């Protein structure tokens, strides 16, 4: 793991001394954090948490993303970290923008961050998404419409956490991930 793997403000930064812009991504700075736990609330330590997301304009740094929003030269949109002994993970990033869903005339995906969880106590890679509390596009999202259980959607909501926000810097969103059991987070690949 590199020193900036969980800091998306720094891990793709361009060097301003080489004629690049100020070197930081555009957008609202946020902290995304939480715990990876089992069905009994016990921490799942030393678990790899990977995330990927669109930039503040709603565009992914991917060759097949044809959305008209510009790429941010200082934002790669990917990060990773290991949970600590208490199952805690933490990323510093920017809040992604919504983007149009091409399968329908006027459908939009709400701001979201994709999350993958793998580790020694997890039998296979688990993939989910974190949506942001209060986003009015969540109930309109074509992906959310495929979920039959409204409680599954609730397991994918990151909650604003002012106690972990950094004053004059960034807001924090808590997203705990339950890897199995009745209260497990909804995983799209299960």
PDB file of C-alpha atoms in Angstrom:
ATOM      1  CA  UNK A   1       0.000   0.000   0.000  1.00  0.00           C
ATOM      2  CA  UNK A   2       1.231   3.465  -0.852  1.00  0.00           C
ATOM      3  CA  UNK A   3       1.009   6.475   1.462  1.00  0.00           C
ATOM      4  CA  UNK A   4      -1.805   8.087  -0.550  1.00  0.00           C
ATOM      5  CA  UNK A   5      -3.803   5.010  -1.578  1.00  0.00           C
ATOM      6  CA  UNK A   6      -6.693   6.091   0.661  1.00  0.00           C
ATOM      7  CA  UNK A   7      -6.300   9.828  -0.051  1.00  0.00           C
ATOM      8  CA  UNK A   8      -7.863  10.551  -3.425  1.00  0.00           C
ATOM      9  CA  UNK A   9      -7.018  14.235  -3.059  1.00  0.00           C
ATOM     10  CA  UNK A  10      -3.346  13.311  -3.294  1.00  0.00           C
ATOM     11  CA  UNK A  11      -2.997   9.951  -5.074  1.00  0.00           C
ATOM     12  CA  UNK A  12      -3.427  11.313  -8.623  1.00  0.00           C
ATOM     13  CA  UNK A  13      -2.152  14.823  -7.998  1.00  0.00           C
ATOM     14  CA  UNK A  14      -0.316  16.575 -10.808  1.00  0.00           C
ATOM     15  CA  UNK A  15       2.864  18.464  -9.950  1.00  0.00           C
ATOM     16  CA  UNK A  16       2.202  22.249 -10.138  1.00  0.00           C
ATOM     17  CA  UNK A  17       5.918  22.882 -10.712  1.00  0.00           C
ATOM     18  CA  UNK A  18       5.568  21.042 -14.043  1.00  0.00           C
ATOM     19  CA  UNK A  19       3.078  23.586 -15.396  1.00  0.00           C
ATOM     20  CA  UNK A  20      -0.038  21.779 -14.188  1.00  0.00           C
ATOM     21  CA  UNK A  21      -2.936  23.411 -12.331  1.00  0.00           C
ATOM     22  CA  UNK A  22      -2.950  23.813  -8.561  1.00  0.00           C
ATOM     23  CA  UNK A  23      -2.666  20.051  -8.233  1.00  0.00           C
ATOM     24  CA  UNK A  24      -5.835  19.289  -6.259  1.00  0.00           C
ATOM     25  CA  UNK A  25      -9.095  17.801  -7.533  1.00  0.00           C
ATOM     26  CA  UNK A  26     -12.146  19.980  -8.065  1.00  0.00           C
ATOM     27  CA  UNK A  27     -15.195  19.412  -5.897  1.00  0.00           C
ATOM     28  CA  UNK A  28     -16.519  19.143  -2.379  1.00  0.00           C
ATOM     29  CA  UNK A  29     -13.945  17.430  -0.184  1.00  0.00           C
ATOM     30  CA  UNK A  30     -15.288  14.600   1.978  1.00  0.00           C
ATOM     31  CA  UNK A  31     -14.178  11.841   4.301  1.00  0.00           C
ATOM     32  CA  UNK A  32     -15.778   8.443   3.753  1.00  0.00           C
ATOM     33  CA  UNK A  33     -15.224   6.102   6.675  1.00  0.00           C
ATOM     34  CA  UNK A  34     -16.808   3.267   8.581  1.00  0.00           C
ATOM     35  CA  UNK A  35     -16.312  -0.181   9.989  1.00  0.00           C
ATOM     36  CA  UNK A  36     -16.400  -3.571   8.334  1.00  0.00           C
ATOM     37  CA  UNK A  37     -18.165  -5.915  10.763  1.00  0.00           C
ATOM     38  CA  UNK A  38     -19.701  -9.382  10.827  1.00  0.00           C
ATOM     39  CA  UNK A  39     -23.325 -10.209  11.640  1.00  0.00           C
ATOM     40  CA  UNK A  40     -22.600  -9.892  15.379  1.00  0.00           C
ATOM     41  CA  UNK A  41     -21.024  -6.436  15.076  1.00  0.00           C
ATOM     42  CA  UNK A  42     -17.507  -7.782  15.590  1.00  0.00           C
ATOM     43  CA  UNK A  43     -14.800  -6.027  13.566  1.00  0.00           C
ATOM     44  CA  UNK A  44     -13.361  -7.688  10.485  1.00  0.00           C
ATOM     45  CA  UNK A  45      -9.717  -6.565  10.636  1.00  0.00           C
ATOM     46  CA  UNK A  46      -7.096  -6.554   7.886  1.00  0.00           C
ATOM     47  CA  UNK A  47      -9.701  -6.486   5.134  1.00  0.00           C
ATOM     48  CA  UNK A  48      -8.999  -4.790   1.815  1.00  0.00           C
ATOM     49  CA  UNK A  49     -11.518  -2.039   1.045  1.00  0.00           C
ATOM     50  CA  UNK A  50     -11.298  -0.661  -2.488  1.00  0.00           C
ATOM     51  CA  UNK A  51     -13.383   2.164  -3.886  1.00  0.00           C
ATOM     52  CA  UNK A  52     -13.939   3.843  -7.229  1.00  0.00           C
ATOM     53  CA  UNK A  53     -16.065   6.788  -8.212  1.00  0.00           C
ATOM     54  CA  UNK A  54     -16.853   9.500 -10.731  1.00  0.00           C
ATOM     55  CA  UNK A  55     -15.350  12.963 -10.369  1.00  0.00           C
ATOM     56  CA  UNK A  56     -17.284  16.006  -9.134  1.00  0.00           C
ATOM     57  CA  UNK A  57     -18.769  16.436 -12.622  1.00  0.00           C
ATOM     58  CA  UNK A  58     -20.058  12.855 -12.738  1.00  0.00           C
ATOM     59  CA  UNK A  59     -17.399  11.433 -15.058  1.00  0.00           C
ATOM     60  CA  UNK A  60     -15.277   8.342 -14.518  1.00  0.00           C
ATOM     61  CA  UNK A  61     -11.656   8.168 -15.617  1.00  0.00           C
ATOM     62  CA  UNK A  62     -12.421   5.235 -17.898  1.00  0.00           C
ATOM     63  CA  UNK A  63     -11.963   4.915 -21.657  1.00  0.00           C
ATOM     64  CA  UNK A  64     -15.587   3.840 -22.155  1.00  0.00           C
ATOM     65  CA  UNK A  65     -17.100   6.768 -20.230  1.00  0.00           C
ATOM     66  CA  UNK A  66     -18.447   9.076 -22.922  1.00  0.00           C
ATOM     67  CA  UNK A  67     -20.317  11.505 -20.661  1.00  0.00           C
ATOM     68  CA  UNK A  68     -19.681  15.105 -21.736  1.00  0.00           C
ATOM     69  CA  UNK A  69     -18.442  16.280 -18.324  1.00  0.00           C
ATOM     70  CA  UNK A  70     -14.708  17.063 -18.370  1.00  0.00           C
ATOM     71  CA  UNK A  71     -12.091  14.851 -16.783  1.00  0.00           C
ATOM     72  CA  UNK A  72     -10.298  16.310 -13.781  1.00  0.00           C
ATOM     73  CA  UNK A  73      -6.534  16.037 -14.413  1.00  0.00           C
ATOM     74  CA  UNK A  74      -5.928  15.825 -10.654  1.00  0.00           C
ATOM     75  CA  UNK A  75      -8.421  13.092  -9.840  1.00  0.00           C
ATOM     76  CA  UNK A  76      -8.076   9.384 -10.569  1.00  0.00           C
ATOM     77  CA  UNK A  77     -11.189   8.205  -8.739  1.00  0.00           C
ATOM     78  CA  UNK A  78      -9.761   5.026  -7.185  1.00  0.00           C
ATOM     79  CA  UNK A  79      -8.435   4.186  -3.739  1.00  0.00           C
ATOM     80  CA  UNK A  80      -7.789   1.346  -1.343  1.00  0.00           C
ATOM     81  CA  UNK A  81      -6.922   0.675   2.271  1.00  0.00           C
ATOM     82  CA  UNK A  82      -6.854  -2.087   4.859  1.00  0.00           C
ATOM     83  CA  UNK A  83      -9.160  -2.067   7.850  1.00  0.00           C
ATOM     84  CA  UNK A  84      -7.407  -1.704  11.198  1.00  0.00           C
ATOM     85  CA  UNK A  85      -7.799  -4.020  14.211  1.00  0.00           C
ATOM     86  CA  UNK A  86     -11.240  -2.502  14.902  1.00  0.00           C
ATOM     87  CA  UNK A  87     -12.405  -2.976  11.302  1.00  0.00           C
ATOM     88  CA  UNK A  88     -12.178   0.770  10.564  1.00  0.00           C
ATOM     89  CA  UNK A  89     -11.424   2.101   7.075  1.00  0.00           C
ATOM     90  CA  UNK A  90     -11.090   5.713   5.935  1.00  0.00           C
ATOM     91  CA  UNK A  91     -10.829   7.584   2.625  1.00  0.00           C
ATOM     92  CA  UNK A  92     -10.421  11.267   1.845  1.00  0.00           C
ATOM     93  CA  UNK A  93     -11.922  12.132  -1.526  1.00  0.00           C
ATOM     94  CA  UNK A  94     -14.365  14.451  -3.268  1.00  0.00           C
ATOM     95  CA  UNK A  95     -18.113  13.998  -3.462  1.00  0.00           C
ATOM     96  CA  UNK A  96     -18.886  12.471  -6.861  1.00  0.00           C
ATOM     97  CA  UNK A  97     -21.399  14.106  -9.151  1.00  0.00           C
ATOM     98  CA  UNK A  98     -24.516  12.452 -10.559  1.00  0.00           C
ATOM     99  CA  UNK A  99     -24.493  11.365 -14.184  1.00  0.00           C
ATOM    100  CA  UNK A 100     -27.043  10.387 -16.834  1.00  0.00           C
ATOM    101  CA  UNK A 101     -28.007   6.742 -17.191  1.00  0.00           C
ATOM    102  CA  UNK A 102     -27.826   5.959 -20.929  1.00  0.00           C
ATOM    103  CA  UNK A 103     -30.443   3.181 -20.876  1.00  0.00           C
ATOM    104  CA  UNK A 104     -33.355   5.591 -20.446  1.00  0.00           C
ATOM    105  CA  UNK A 105     -34.275   9.005 -21.842  1.00  0.00           C
ATOM    106  CA  UNK A 106     -33.891  11.078 -18.664  1.00  0.00           C
ATOM    107  CA  UNK A 107     -32.607   8.805 -15.911  1.00  0.00           C
ATOM    108  CA  UNK A 108     -29.751   9.841 -13.646  1.00  0.00           C
ATOM    109  CA  UNK A 109     -27.560   7.963 -11.213  1.00  0.00           C
ATOM    110  CA  UNK A 110     -27.301   9.741  -7.855  1.00  0.00           C
ATOM    111  CA  UNK A 111     -23.901  10.576  -6.396  1.00  0.00           C
ATOM    112  CA  UNK A 112     -22.403   7.272  -5.247  1.00  0.00           C
ATOM    113  CA  UNK A 113     -19.143   5.510  -4.502  1.00  0.00           C
ATOM    114  CA  UNK A 114     -18.529   1.869  -5.453  1.00  0.00           C
ATOM    115  CA  UNK A 115     -16.974  -0.272  -2.716  1.00  0.00           C
ATOM    116  CA  UNK A 116     -15.315  -3.681  -2.878  1.00  0.00           C
ATOM    117  CA  UNK A 117     -14.453  -5.700   0.242  1.00  0.00           C
ATOM    118  CA  UNK A 118     -12.109  -8.714   0.285  1.00  0.00           C
ATOM    119  CA  UNK A 119     -10.143 -10.341   3.044  1.00  0.00           C
ATOM    120  CA  UNK A 120      -9.063 -13.467   4.862  1.00  0.00           C
ATOM    121  CA  UNK A 121     -12.414 -13.906   6.644  1.00  0.00           C
ATOM    122  CA  UNK A 122     -14.548 -13.197   3.555  1.00  0.00           C
ATOM    123  CA  UNK A 123     -15.042 -16.093   1.146  1.00  0.00           C
ATOM    124  CA  UNK A 124     -15.478 -13.954  -1.995  1.00  0.00           C
ATOM    125  CA  UNK A 125     -15.208 -10.333  -3.066  1.00  0.00           C
ATOM    126  CA  UNK A 126     -18.253  -8.299  -2.027  1.00  0.00           C
ATOM    127  CA  UNK A 127     -19.293  -5.257  -4.075  1.00  0.00           C
ATOM    128  CA  UNK A 128     -21.723  -2.545  -3.027  1.00  0.00           C
ATOM    129  CA  UNK A 129     -22.345   1.184  -3.462  1.00  0.00           C
ATOM    130  CA  UNK A 130     -22.617   4.031  -0.992  1.00  0.00           C
ATOM    131  CA  UNK A 131     -25.236   6.689  -1.703  1.00  0.00           C
ATOM    132  CA  UNK A 132     -25.366   9.995   0.166  1.00  0.00           C
ATOM    133  CA  UNK A 133     -28.037  10.633   2.773  1.00  0.00           C
ATOM    134  CA  UNK A 134     -30.771  12.953   1.520  1.00  0.00           C
ATOM    135  CA  UNK A 135     -29.911  12.773  -2.191  1.00  0.00           C
ATOM    136  CA  UNK A 136     -33.215  13.340  -4.065  1.00  0.00           C
ATOM    137  CA  UNK A 137     -32.037  11.175  -6.982  1.00  0.00           C
ATOM    138  CA  UNK A 138     -31.855   7.968  -4.901  1.00  0.00           C
ATOM    139  CA  UNK A 139     -35.560   7.056  -5.267  1.00  0.00           C
ATOM    140  CA  UNK A 140     -35.377   7.878  -8.995  1.00  0.00           C
ATOM    141  CA  UNK A 141     -32.260   5.773  -9.682  1.00  0.00           C
ATOM    142  CA  UNK A 142     -32.755   2.937 -12.202  1.00  0.00           C
ATOM    143  CA  UNK A 143     -30.366   0.685 -10.226  1.00  0.00           C
ATOM    144  CA  UNK A 144     -32.224   1.315  -6.957  1.00  0.00           C
ATOM    145  CA  UNK A 145     -35.483   0.446  -8.758  1.00  0.00           C
ATOM    146  CA  UNK A 146     -34.169  -3.085  -9.317  1.00  0.00           C
ATOM    147  CA  UNK A 147     -34.043  -3.710  -5.550  1.00  0.00           C
ATOM    148  CA  UNK A 148     -37.222  -5.305  -4.257  1.00  0.00           C
ATOM    149  CA  UNK A 149     -36.498  -4.673  -0.573  1.00  0.00           C
ATOM    150  CA  UNK A 150     -36.516  -0.990   0.504  1.00  0.00           C
ATOM    151  CA  UNK A 151     -34.418  -1.923   3.535  1.00  0.00           C
ATOM    152  CA  UNK A 152     -31.648  -3.062   1.188  1.00  0.00           C
ATOM    153  CA  UNK A 153     -31.378   0.522  -0.060  1.00  0.00           C
ATOM    154  CA  UNK A 154     -31.013   1.775   3.527  1.00  0.00           C
ATOM    155  CA  UNK A 155     -27.931  -0.435   3.976  1.00  0.00           C
ATOM    156  CA  UNK A 156     -26.271   1.509   1.148  1.00  0.00           C
ATOM    157  CA  UNK A 157     -26.746   5.031   2.552  1.00  0.00           C
ATOM    158  CA  UNK A 158     -23.742   6.914   3.916  1.00  0.00           C
ATOM    159  CA  UNK A 159     -24.797   9.114   6.836  1.00  0.00           C
ATOM    160  CA  UNK A 160     -23.488  12.621   7.443  1.00  0.00           C
ATOM    161  CA  UNK A 161     -21.260  12.521  10.549  1.00  0.00           C
ATOM    162  CA  UNK A 162     -20.377  15.999  11.775  1.00  0.00           C
ATOM    163  CA  UNK A 163     -18.333  14.617  14.690  1.00  0.00           C
ATOM    164  CA  UNK A 164     -15.824  13.183  12.197  1.00  0.00           C
ATOM    165  CA  UNK A 165     -15.902  16.110   9.766  1.00  0.00           C
ATOM    166  CA  UNK A 166     -12.846  18.362   9.636  1.00  0.00           C
ATOM    167  CA  UNK A 167     -13.747  22.020  10.266  1.00  0.00           C
ATOM    168  CA  UNK A 168     -12.934  24.297   7.337  1.00  0.00           C
ATOM    169  CA  UNK A 169     -11.887  21.257   5.275  1.00  0.00           C
ATOM    170  CA  UNK A 170     -14.382  18.465   4.645  1.00  0.00           C
ATOM    171  CA  UNK A 171     -17.604  16.788   5.732  1.00  0.00           C
ATOM    172  CA  UNK A 172     -17.579  13.141   6.810  1.00  0.00           C
ATOM    173  CA  UNK A 173     -19.946  10.352   5.781  1.00  0.00           C
ATOM    174  CA  UNK A 174     -20.097   7.137   7.780  1.00  0.00           C
ATOM    175  CA  UNK A 175     -20.730   3.938   5.858  1.00  0.00           C
ATOM    176  CA  UNK A 176     -20.541   0.761   7.933  1.00  0.00           C
ATOM    177  CA  UNK A 177     -20.386  -2.498   6.002  1.00  0.00           C
ATOM    178  CA  UNK A 178     -21.922  -5.666   7.455  1.00  0.00           C
ATOM    179  CA  UNK A 179     -20.509  -8.626   5.536  1.00  0.00           C
ATOM    180  CA  UNK A 180     -23.095 -11.291   6.422  1.00  0.00           C
ATOM    181  CA  UNK A 181     -26.244 -12.095   8.342  1.00  0.00           C
ATOM    182  CA  UNK A 182     -29.725 -10.580   8.517  1.00  0.00           C
ATOM    183  CA  UNK A 183     -28.409  -7.026   8.732  1.00  0.00           C
ATOM    184  CA  UNK A 184     -25.831  -7.391   5.980  1.00  0.00           C
ATOM    185  CA  UNK A 185     -25.169  -4.593   3.559  1.00  0.00           C
ATOM    186  CA  UNK A 186     -26.721  -5.174   0.139  1.00  0.00           C
ATOM    187  CA  UNK A 187     -24.071  -6.594  -2.209  1.00  0.00           C
ATOM    188  CA  UNK A 188     -24.757  -6.483  -5.928  1.00  0.00           C
ATOM    189  CA  UNK A 189     -22.801  -9.655  -6.637  1.00  0.00           C
ATOM    190  CA  UNK A 190     -24.689 -11.960  -4.215  1.00  0.00           C
TER     191      UNK A 190
END
